[in-house]
Structures are given as structure tokens and as C-alpha cells.
PDB file of C-alpha atoms in Angstrom:
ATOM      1  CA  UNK A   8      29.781 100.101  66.890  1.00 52.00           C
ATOM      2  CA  UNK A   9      31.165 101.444  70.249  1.00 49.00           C
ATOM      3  CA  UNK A  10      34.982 101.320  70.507  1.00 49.00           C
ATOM      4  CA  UNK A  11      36.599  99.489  73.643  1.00 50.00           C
ATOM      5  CA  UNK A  12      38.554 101.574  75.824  1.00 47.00           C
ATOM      6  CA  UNK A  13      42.032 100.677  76.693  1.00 46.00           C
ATOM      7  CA  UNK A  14      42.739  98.867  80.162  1.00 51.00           C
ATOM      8  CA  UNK A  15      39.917  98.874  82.383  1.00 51.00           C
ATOM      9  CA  UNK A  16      41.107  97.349  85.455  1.00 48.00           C
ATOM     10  CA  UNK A  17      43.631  99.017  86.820  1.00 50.00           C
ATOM     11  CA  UNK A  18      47.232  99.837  86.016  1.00 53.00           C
ATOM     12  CA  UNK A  19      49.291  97.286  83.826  1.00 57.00           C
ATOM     13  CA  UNK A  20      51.010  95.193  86.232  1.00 67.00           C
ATOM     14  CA  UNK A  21      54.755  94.451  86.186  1.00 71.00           C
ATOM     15  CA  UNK A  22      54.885  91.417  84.786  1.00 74.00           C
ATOM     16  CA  UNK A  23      51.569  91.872  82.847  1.00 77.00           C
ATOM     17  CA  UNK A  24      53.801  92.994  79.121  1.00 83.00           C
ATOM     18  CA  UNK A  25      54.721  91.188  76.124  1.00 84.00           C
ATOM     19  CA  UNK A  26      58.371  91.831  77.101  1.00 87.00           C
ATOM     20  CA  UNK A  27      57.955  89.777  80.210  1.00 88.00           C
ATOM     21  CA  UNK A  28      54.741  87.277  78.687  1.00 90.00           C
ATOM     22  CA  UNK A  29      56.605  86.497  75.326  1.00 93.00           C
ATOM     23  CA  UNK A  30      59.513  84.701  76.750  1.00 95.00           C
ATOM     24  CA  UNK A  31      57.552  83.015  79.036  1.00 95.00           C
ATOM     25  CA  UNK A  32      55.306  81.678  76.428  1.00 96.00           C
ATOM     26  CA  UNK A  33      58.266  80.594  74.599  1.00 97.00           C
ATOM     27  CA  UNK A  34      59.515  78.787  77.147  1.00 97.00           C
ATOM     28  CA  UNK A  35      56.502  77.079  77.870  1.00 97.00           C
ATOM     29  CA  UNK A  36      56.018  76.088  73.986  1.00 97.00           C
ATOM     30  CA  UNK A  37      59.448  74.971  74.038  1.00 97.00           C
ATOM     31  CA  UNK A  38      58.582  72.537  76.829  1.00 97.00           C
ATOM     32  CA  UNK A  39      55.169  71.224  75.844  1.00 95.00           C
ATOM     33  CA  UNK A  40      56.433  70.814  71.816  1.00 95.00           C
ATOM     34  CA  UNK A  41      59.030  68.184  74.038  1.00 96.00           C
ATOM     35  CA  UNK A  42      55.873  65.755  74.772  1.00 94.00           C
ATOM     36  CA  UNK A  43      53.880  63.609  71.706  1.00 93.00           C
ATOM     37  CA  UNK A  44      50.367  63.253  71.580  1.00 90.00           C
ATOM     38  CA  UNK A  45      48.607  60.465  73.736  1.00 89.00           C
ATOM     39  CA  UNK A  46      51.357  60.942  76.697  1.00 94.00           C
ATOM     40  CA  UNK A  47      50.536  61.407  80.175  1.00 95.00           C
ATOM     41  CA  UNK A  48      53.148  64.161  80.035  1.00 95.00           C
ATOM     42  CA  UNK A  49      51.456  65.954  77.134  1.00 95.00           C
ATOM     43  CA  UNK A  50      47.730  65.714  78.484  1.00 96.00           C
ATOM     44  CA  UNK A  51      48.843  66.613  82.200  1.00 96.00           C
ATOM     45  CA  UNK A  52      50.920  69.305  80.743  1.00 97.00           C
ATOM     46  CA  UNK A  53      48.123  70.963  78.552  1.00 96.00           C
ATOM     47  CA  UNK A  54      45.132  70.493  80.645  1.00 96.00           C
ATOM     48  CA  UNK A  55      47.797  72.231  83.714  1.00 97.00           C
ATOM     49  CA  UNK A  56      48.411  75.079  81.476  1.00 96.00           C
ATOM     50  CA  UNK A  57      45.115  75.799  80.288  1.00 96.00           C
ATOM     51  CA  UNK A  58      43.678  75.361  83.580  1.00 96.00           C
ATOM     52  CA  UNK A  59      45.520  77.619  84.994  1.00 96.00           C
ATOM     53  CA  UNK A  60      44.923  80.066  82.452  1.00 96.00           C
ATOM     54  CA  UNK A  61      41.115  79.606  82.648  1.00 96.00           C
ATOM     55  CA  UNK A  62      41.384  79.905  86.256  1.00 95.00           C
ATOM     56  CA  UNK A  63      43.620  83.384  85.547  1.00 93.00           C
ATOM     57  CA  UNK A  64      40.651  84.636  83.770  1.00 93.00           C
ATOM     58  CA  UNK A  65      37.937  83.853  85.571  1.00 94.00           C
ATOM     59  CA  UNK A  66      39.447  84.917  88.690  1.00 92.00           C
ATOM     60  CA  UNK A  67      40.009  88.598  87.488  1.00 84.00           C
ATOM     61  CA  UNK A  68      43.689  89.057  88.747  1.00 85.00           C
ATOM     62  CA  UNK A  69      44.315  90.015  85.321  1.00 86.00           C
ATOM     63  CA  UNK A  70      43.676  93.572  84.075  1.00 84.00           C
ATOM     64  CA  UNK A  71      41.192  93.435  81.091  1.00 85.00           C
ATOM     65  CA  UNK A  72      40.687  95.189  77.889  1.00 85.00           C
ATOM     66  CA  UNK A  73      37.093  96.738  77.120  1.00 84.00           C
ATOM     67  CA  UNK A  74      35.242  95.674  74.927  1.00 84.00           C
ATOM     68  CA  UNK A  75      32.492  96.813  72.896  1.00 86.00           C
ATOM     69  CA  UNK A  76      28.606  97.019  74.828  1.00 87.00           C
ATOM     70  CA  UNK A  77      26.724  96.829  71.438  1.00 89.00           C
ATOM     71  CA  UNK A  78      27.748  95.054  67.890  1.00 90.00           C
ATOM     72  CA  UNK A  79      26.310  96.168  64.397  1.00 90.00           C
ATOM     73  CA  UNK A  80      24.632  94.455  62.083  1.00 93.00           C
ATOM     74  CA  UNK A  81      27.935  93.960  60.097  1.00 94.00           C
ATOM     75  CA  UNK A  82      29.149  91.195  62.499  1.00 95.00           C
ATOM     76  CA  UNK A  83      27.521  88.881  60.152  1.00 96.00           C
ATOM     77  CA  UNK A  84      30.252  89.124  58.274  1.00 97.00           C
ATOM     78  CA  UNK A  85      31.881  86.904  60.443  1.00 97.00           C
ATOM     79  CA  UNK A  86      29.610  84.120  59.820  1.00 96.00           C
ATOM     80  CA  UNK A  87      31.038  83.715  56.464  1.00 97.00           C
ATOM     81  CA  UNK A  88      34.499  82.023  57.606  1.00 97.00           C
ATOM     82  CA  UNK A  89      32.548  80.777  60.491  1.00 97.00           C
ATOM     83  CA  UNK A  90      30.475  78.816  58.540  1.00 97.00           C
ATOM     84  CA  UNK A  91      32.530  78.041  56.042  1.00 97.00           C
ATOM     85  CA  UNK A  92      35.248  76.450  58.415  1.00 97.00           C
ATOM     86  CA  UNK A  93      31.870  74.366  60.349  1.00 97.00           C
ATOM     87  CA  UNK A  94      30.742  73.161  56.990  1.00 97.00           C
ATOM     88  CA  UNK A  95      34.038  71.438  56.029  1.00 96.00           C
ATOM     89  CA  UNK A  96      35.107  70.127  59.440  1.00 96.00           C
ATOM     90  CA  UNK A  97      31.034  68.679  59.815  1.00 97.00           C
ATOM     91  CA  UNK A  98      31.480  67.343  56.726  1.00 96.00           C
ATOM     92  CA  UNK A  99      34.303  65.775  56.876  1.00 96.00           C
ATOM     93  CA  UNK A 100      33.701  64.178  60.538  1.00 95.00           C
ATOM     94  CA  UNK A 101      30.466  63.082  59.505  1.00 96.00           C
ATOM     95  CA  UNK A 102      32.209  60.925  56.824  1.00 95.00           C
ATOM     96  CA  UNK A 103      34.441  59.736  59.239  1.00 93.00           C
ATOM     97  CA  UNK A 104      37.791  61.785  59.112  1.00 91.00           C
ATOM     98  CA  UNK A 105      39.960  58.948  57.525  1.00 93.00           C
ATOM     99  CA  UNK A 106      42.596  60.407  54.948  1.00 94.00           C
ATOM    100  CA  UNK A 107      40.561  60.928  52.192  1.00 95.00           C
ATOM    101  CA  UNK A 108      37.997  62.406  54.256  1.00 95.00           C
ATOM    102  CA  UNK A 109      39.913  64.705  56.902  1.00 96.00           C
ATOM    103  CA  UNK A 110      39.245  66.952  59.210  1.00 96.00           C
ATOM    104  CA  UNK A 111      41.598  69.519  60.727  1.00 95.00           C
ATOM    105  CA  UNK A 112      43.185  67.662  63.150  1.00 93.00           C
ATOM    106  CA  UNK A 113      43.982  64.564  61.180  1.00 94.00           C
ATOM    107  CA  UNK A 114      45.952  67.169  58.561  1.00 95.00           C
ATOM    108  CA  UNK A 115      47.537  68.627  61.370  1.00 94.00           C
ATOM    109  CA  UNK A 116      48.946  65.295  63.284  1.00 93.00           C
ATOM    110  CA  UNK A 117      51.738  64.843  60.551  1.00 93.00           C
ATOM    111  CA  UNK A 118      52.866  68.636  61.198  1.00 94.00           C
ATOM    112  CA  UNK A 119      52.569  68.350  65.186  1.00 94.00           C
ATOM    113  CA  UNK A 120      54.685  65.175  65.139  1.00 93.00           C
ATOM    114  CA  UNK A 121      58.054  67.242  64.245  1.00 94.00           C
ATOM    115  CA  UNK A 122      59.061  69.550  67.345  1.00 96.00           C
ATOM    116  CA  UNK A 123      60.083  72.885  65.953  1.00 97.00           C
ATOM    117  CA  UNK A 124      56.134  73.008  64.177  1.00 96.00           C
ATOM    118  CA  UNK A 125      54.813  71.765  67.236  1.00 96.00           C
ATOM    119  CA  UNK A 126      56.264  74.149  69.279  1.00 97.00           C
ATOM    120  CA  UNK A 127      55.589  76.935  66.892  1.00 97.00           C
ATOM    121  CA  UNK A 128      51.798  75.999  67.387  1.00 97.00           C
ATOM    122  CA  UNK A 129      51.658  75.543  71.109  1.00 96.00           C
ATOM    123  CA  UNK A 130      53.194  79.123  71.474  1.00 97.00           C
ATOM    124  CA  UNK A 131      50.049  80.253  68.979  1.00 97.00           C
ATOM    125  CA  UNK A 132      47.762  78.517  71.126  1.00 97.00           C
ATOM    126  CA  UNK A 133      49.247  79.611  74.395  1.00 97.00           C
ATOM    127  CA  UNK A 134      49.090  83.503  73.311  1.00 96.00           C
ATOM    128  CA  UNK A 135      45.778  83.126  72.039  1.00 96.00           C
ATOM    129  CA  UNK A 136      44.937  81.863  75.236  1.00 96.00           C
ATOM    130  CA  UNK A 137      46.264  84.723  76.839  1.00 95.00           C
ATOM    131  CA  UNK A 138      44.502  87.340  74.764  1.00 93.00           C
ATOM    132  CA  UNK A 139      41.671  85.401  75.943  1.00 94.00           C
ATOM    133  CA  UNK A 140      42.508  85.848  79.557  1.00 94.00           C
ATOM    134  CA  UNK A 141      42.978  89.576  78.668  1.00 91.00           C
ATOM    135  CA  UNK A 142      39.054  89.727  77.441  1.00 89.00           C
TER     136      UNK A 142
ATOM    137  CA  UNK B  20      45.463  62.630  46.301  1.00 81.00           C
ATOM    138  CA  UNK B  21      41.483  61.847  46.475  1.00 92.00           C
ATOM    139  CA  UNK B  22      39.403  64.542  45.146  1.00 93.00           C
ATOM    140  CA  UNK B  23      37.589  64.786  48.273  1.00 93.00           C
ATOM    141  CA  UNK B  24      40.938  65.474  49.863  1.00 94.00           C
ATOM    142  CA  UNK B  25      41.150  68.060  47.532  1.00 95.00           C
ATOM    143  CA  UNK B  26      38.096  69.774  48.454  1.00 95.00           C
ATOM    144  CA  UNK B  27      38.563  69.437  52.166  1.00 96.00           C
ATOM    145  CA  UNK B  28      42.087  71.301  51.899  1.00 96.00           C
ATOM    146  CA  UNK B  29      40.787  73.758  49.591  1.00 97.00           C
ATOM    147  CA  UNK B  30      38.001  74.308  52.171  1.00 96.00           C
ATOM    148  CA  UNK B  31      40.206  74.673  54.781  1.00 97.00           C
ATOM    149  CA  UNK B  32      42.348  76.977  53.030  1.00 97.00           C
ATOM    150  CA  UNK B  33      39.375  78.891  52.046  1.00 98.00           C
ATOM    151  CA  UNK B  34      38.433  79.388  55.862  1.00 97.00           C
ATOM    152  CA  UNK B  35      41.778  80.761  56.395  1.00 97.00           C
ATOM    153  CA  UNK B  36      41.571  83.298  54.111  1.00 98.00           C
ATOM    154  CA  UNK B  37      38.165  84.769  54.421  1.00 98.00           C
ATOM    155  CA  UNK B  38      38.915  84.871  58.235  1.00 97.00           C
ATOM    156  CA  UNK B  39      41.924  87.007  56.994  1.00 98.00           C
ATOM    157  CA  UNK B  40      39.837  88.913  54.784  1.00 98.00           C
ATOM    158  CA  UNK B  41      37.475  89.995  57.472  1.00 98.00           C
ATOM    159  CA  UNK B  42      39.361  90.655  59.748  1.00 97.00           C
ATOM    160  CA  UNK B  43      41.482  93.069  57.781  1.00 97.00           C
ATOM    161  CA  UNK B  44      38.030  94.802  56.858  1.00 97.00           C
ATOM    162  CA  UNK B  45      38.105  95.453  60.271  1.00 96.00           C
ATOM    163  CA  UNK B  46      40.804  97.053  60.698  1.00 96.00           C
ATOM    164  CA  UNK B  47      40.662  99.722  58.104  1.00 96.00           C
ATOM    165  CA  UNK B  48      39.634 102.794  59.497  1.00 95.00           C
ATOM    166  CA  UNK B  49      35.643 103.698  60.661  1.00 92.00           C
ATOM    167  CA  UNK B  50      35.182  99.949  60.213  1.00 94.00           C
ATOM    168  CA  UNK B  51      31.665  99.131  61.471  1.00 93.00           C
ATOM    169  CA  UNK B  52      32.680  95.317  60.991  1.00 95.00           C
ATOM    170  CA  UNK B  53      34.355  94.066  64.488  1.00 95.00           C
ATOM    171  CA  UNK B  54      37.708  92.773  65.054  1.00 95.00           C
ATOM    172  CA  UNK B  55      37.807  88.880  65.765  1.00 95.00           C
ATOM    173  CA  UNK B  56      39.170  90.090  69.097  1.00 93.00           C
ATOM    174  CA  UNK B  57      36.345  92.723  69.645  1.00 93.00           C
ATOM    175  CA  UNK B  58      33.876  90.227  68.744  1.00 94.00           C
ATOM    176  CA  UNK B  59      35.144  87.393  70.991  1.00 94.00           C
ATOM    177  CA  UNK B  60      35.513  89.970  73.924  1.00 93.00           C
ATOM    178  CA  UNK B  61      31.787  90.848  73.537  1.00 94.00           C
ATOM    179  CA  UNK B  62      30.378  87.134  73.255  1.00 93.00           C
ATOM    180  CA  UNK B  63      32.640  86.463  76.591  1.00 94.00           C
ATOM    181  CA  UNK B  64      30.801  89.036  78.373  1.00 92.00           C
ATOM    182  CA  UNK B  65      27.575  86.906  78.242  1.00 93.00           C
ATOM    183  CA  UNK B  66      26.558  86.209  81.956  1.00 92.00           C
ATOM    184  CA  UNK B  67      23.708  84.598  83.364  1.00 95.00           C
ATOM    185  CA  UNK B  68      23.025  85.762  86.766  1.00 94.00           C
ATOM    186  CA  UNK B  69      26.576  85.903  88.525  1.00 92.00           C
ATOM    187  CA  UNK B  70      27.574  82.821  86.082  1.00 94.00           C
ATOM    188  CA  UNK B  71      29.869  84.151  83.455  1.00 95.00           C
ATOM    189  CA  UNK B  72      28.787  81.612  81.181  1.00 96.00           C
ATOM    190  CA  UNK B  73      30.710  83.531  77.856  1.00 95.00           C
ATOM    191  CA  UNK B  74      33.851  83.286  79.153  1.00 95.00           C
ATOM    192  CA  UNK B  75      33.773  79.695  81.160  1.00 96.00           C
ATOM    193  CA  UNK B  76      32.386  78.702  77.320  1.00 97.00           C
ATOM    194  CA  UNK B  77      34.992  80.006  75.495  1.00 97.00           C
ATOM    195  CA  UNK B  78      38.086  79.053  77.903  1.00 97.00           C
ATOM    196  CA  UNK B  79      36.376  75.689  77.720  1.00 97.00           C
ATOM    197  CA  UNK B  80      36.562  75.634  73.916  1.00 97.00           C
ATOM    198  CA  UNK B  81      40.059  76.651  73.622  1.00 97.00           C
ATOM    199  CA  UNK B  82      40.943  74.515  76.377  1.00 97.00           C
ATOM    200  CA  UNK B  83      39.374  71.504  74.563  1.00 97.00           C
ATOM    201  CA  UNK B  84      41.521  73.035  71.073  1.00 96.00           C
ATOM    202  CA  UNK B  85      44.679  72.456  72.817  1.00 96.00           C
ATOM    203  CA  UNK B  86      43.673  69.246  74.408  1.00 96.00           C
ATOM    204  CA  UNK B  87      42.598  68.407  71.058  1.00 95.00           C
ATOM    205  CA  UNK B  88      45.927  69.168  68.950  1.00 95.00           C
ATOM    206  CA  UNK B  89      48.501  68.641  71.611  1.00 94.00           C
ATOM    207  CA  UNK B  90      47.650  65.801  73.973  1.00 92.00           C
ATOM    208  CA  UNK B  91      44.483  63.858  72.486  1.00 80.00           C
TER     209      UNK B  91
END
């Protein structure tokens, strides 16, 4: 497999470093844990966010890392959690994702109800997001 | 607990940990398996003409993810 290079587009901008991205992101997370599901709040808030992130990366003002031309046969191994993650949740939302039959999201309501775990996992999903954007 | 329940946890759990196992396979050294990150990057480069469908598809997905969790 060819190995990425480091930065491709251009230098690393000021305010393009974990030391200046991390707080941010924290500060974000701290804000959106603030708002429960099925609020206006929460679904303006996340859709704003993530649209502006989507709009971050496909608008290229955000230097990228390389990534590899060609993949190997040994991707495949990824398939294994891939599929084994599909199965359950298919599975389980075929059978209708009640509580003896969940799926992923219906474990993970009782967590994101409490503020400090739902803020934990916004700031997961927010710097996911950005490595994304960094693709 | 429902032994269904069971299962679906387990499964879950199972998921976690075979995504953890691969991706540390990865990252030993002279790896020929690619990091989730590497692998990712290269599906997001699909295009289709001037579309970049790869990465509208994936910012899409992850979009919907936090839509999903967070607001839904």
C-alpha cells in the first residue's frame, strides 16, 4: 500500500492545530451537551455545526492530509467489524428496536440524557468530524 | 435482561473490539492493512466527474450520525 504524505495543501494555518481546535471543540461540546434530544435548539444546533463543517470540507479552505492512491487486498479486513456492526444494527431494526430488541441508538439514549456523557460524545463526534474535514 | 438483549450488546461490544483489533494491526509497523483513517481518506476521494461524491457521502453520513444521536 502507498503511504500518504503529510500536508498537501499548503502550510498549516494558524489556527489550523489541536492547541487552537481542541478547546474550541470543547467548547462547542460543552454547549450542544446543554440541549436534549427532540429540541429545536439541539437539531438547529447540530445540523449548524455539521453544516458548516461539511461546507469546510468541501470548500477546500482546509489544508488536507494525503491519502493513499491504491489499497491492498488486506482492506478486507475491515469488512469484518464492518459487517459485524451492519449485521446487529439490521437485525435489530428489522425487529423493531424496542428494548429487548435494540439498536445502537436506543442503548445510547439513556447515556446521552445525562450532560457530562453527552458532552463527552458530542466532542467525539465533533473531532471525528474534523478529521473528516482534514481528508 | 432478554437474551436477545444479550446478544445485541454482546454484538455491539464485539464490533467495538474487532474495529480495535484492526485497526491496531494497522498500525504495527510495514502494515499492509490500512488505518480506518487511511481507508476513509481513500473512499472520500471517489469523484464522479467534478462531483466529489466520496466526500459529500461521507459528510452526509456523519452528519446524519450526529443528527441521529444528538437532536433526533
Amino acid at each position: 500500500m502507498e503511504q500518504p504524505s503529510e500536508l498537501t495543501a499548503g502550510a498549516v494555518r494558524t489556527w489550523d492545530r489541536p492547541l487552537v481546535m481542541v478547546p474550541v471543540f470543547v467548547v462547542l461540546s460543552a454547549i450542544g451537551g446543554l440541549f436534549p434530544s427532540f429540541s429545536l435548539l439541539a437539531n438547529m444546533y447540530v445540523l449548524g455545526i455539521g453544516g458548516t463543517l461539511c461546507w469546510l470540507g468541501l470548500s477546500g479552505r482546509v489544508p488536507k492530509r494525503g491519502v493513499p492512491r491504491r489499497l491492498g487486498r488486506s482492506t478486507a479486513w475491515w469488512l469484518v467489524p464492518l459487517f459485524t456492526l451492519a449485521l446487529i444494527e439490521l437485525a435489530m431494526f428489522i425487529a423493531g428496536s424496542t428494548p429487548d430488541h435494540p439498536t445502537l441508538s436506543l442503548l445510547a439514549d439513556p447515556v446521552l440524557e445525562s450532560y457530562l456523557p453527552r458532552s463527552a460524545v458530542y466532542f467525539g463526534w465533533l473531532s471525528a468530524f474534523w478529521g473528516l474535514v482534514r481528508r | 435482561m432478554s437474551l436477545t438483549r444479550f446478544i445485541a450488546i454482546a454484538g455491539f461490544v464485539l464490533a467495538a473490539v474487532l474495529f480495535a483489533a484492526v485497526e491496531w494491526a494497522a498500525r504495527r509497523d510495514n502494515s499492509r492493512i490500512p488505518t480506518f483513517a487511511q481507508m476513509t481518506g481513500f473512499v472520500m476521494q471517489y469523484e464522479v466527474g467534478p462531483v466529489p461524491v466520496g466526500r459529500i457521502a461521507v459528510f452526509g453520513f456523519w452528519l446524519w450520525v450526529g443528527w441521529h444521536f444528538f437532536a433526533r
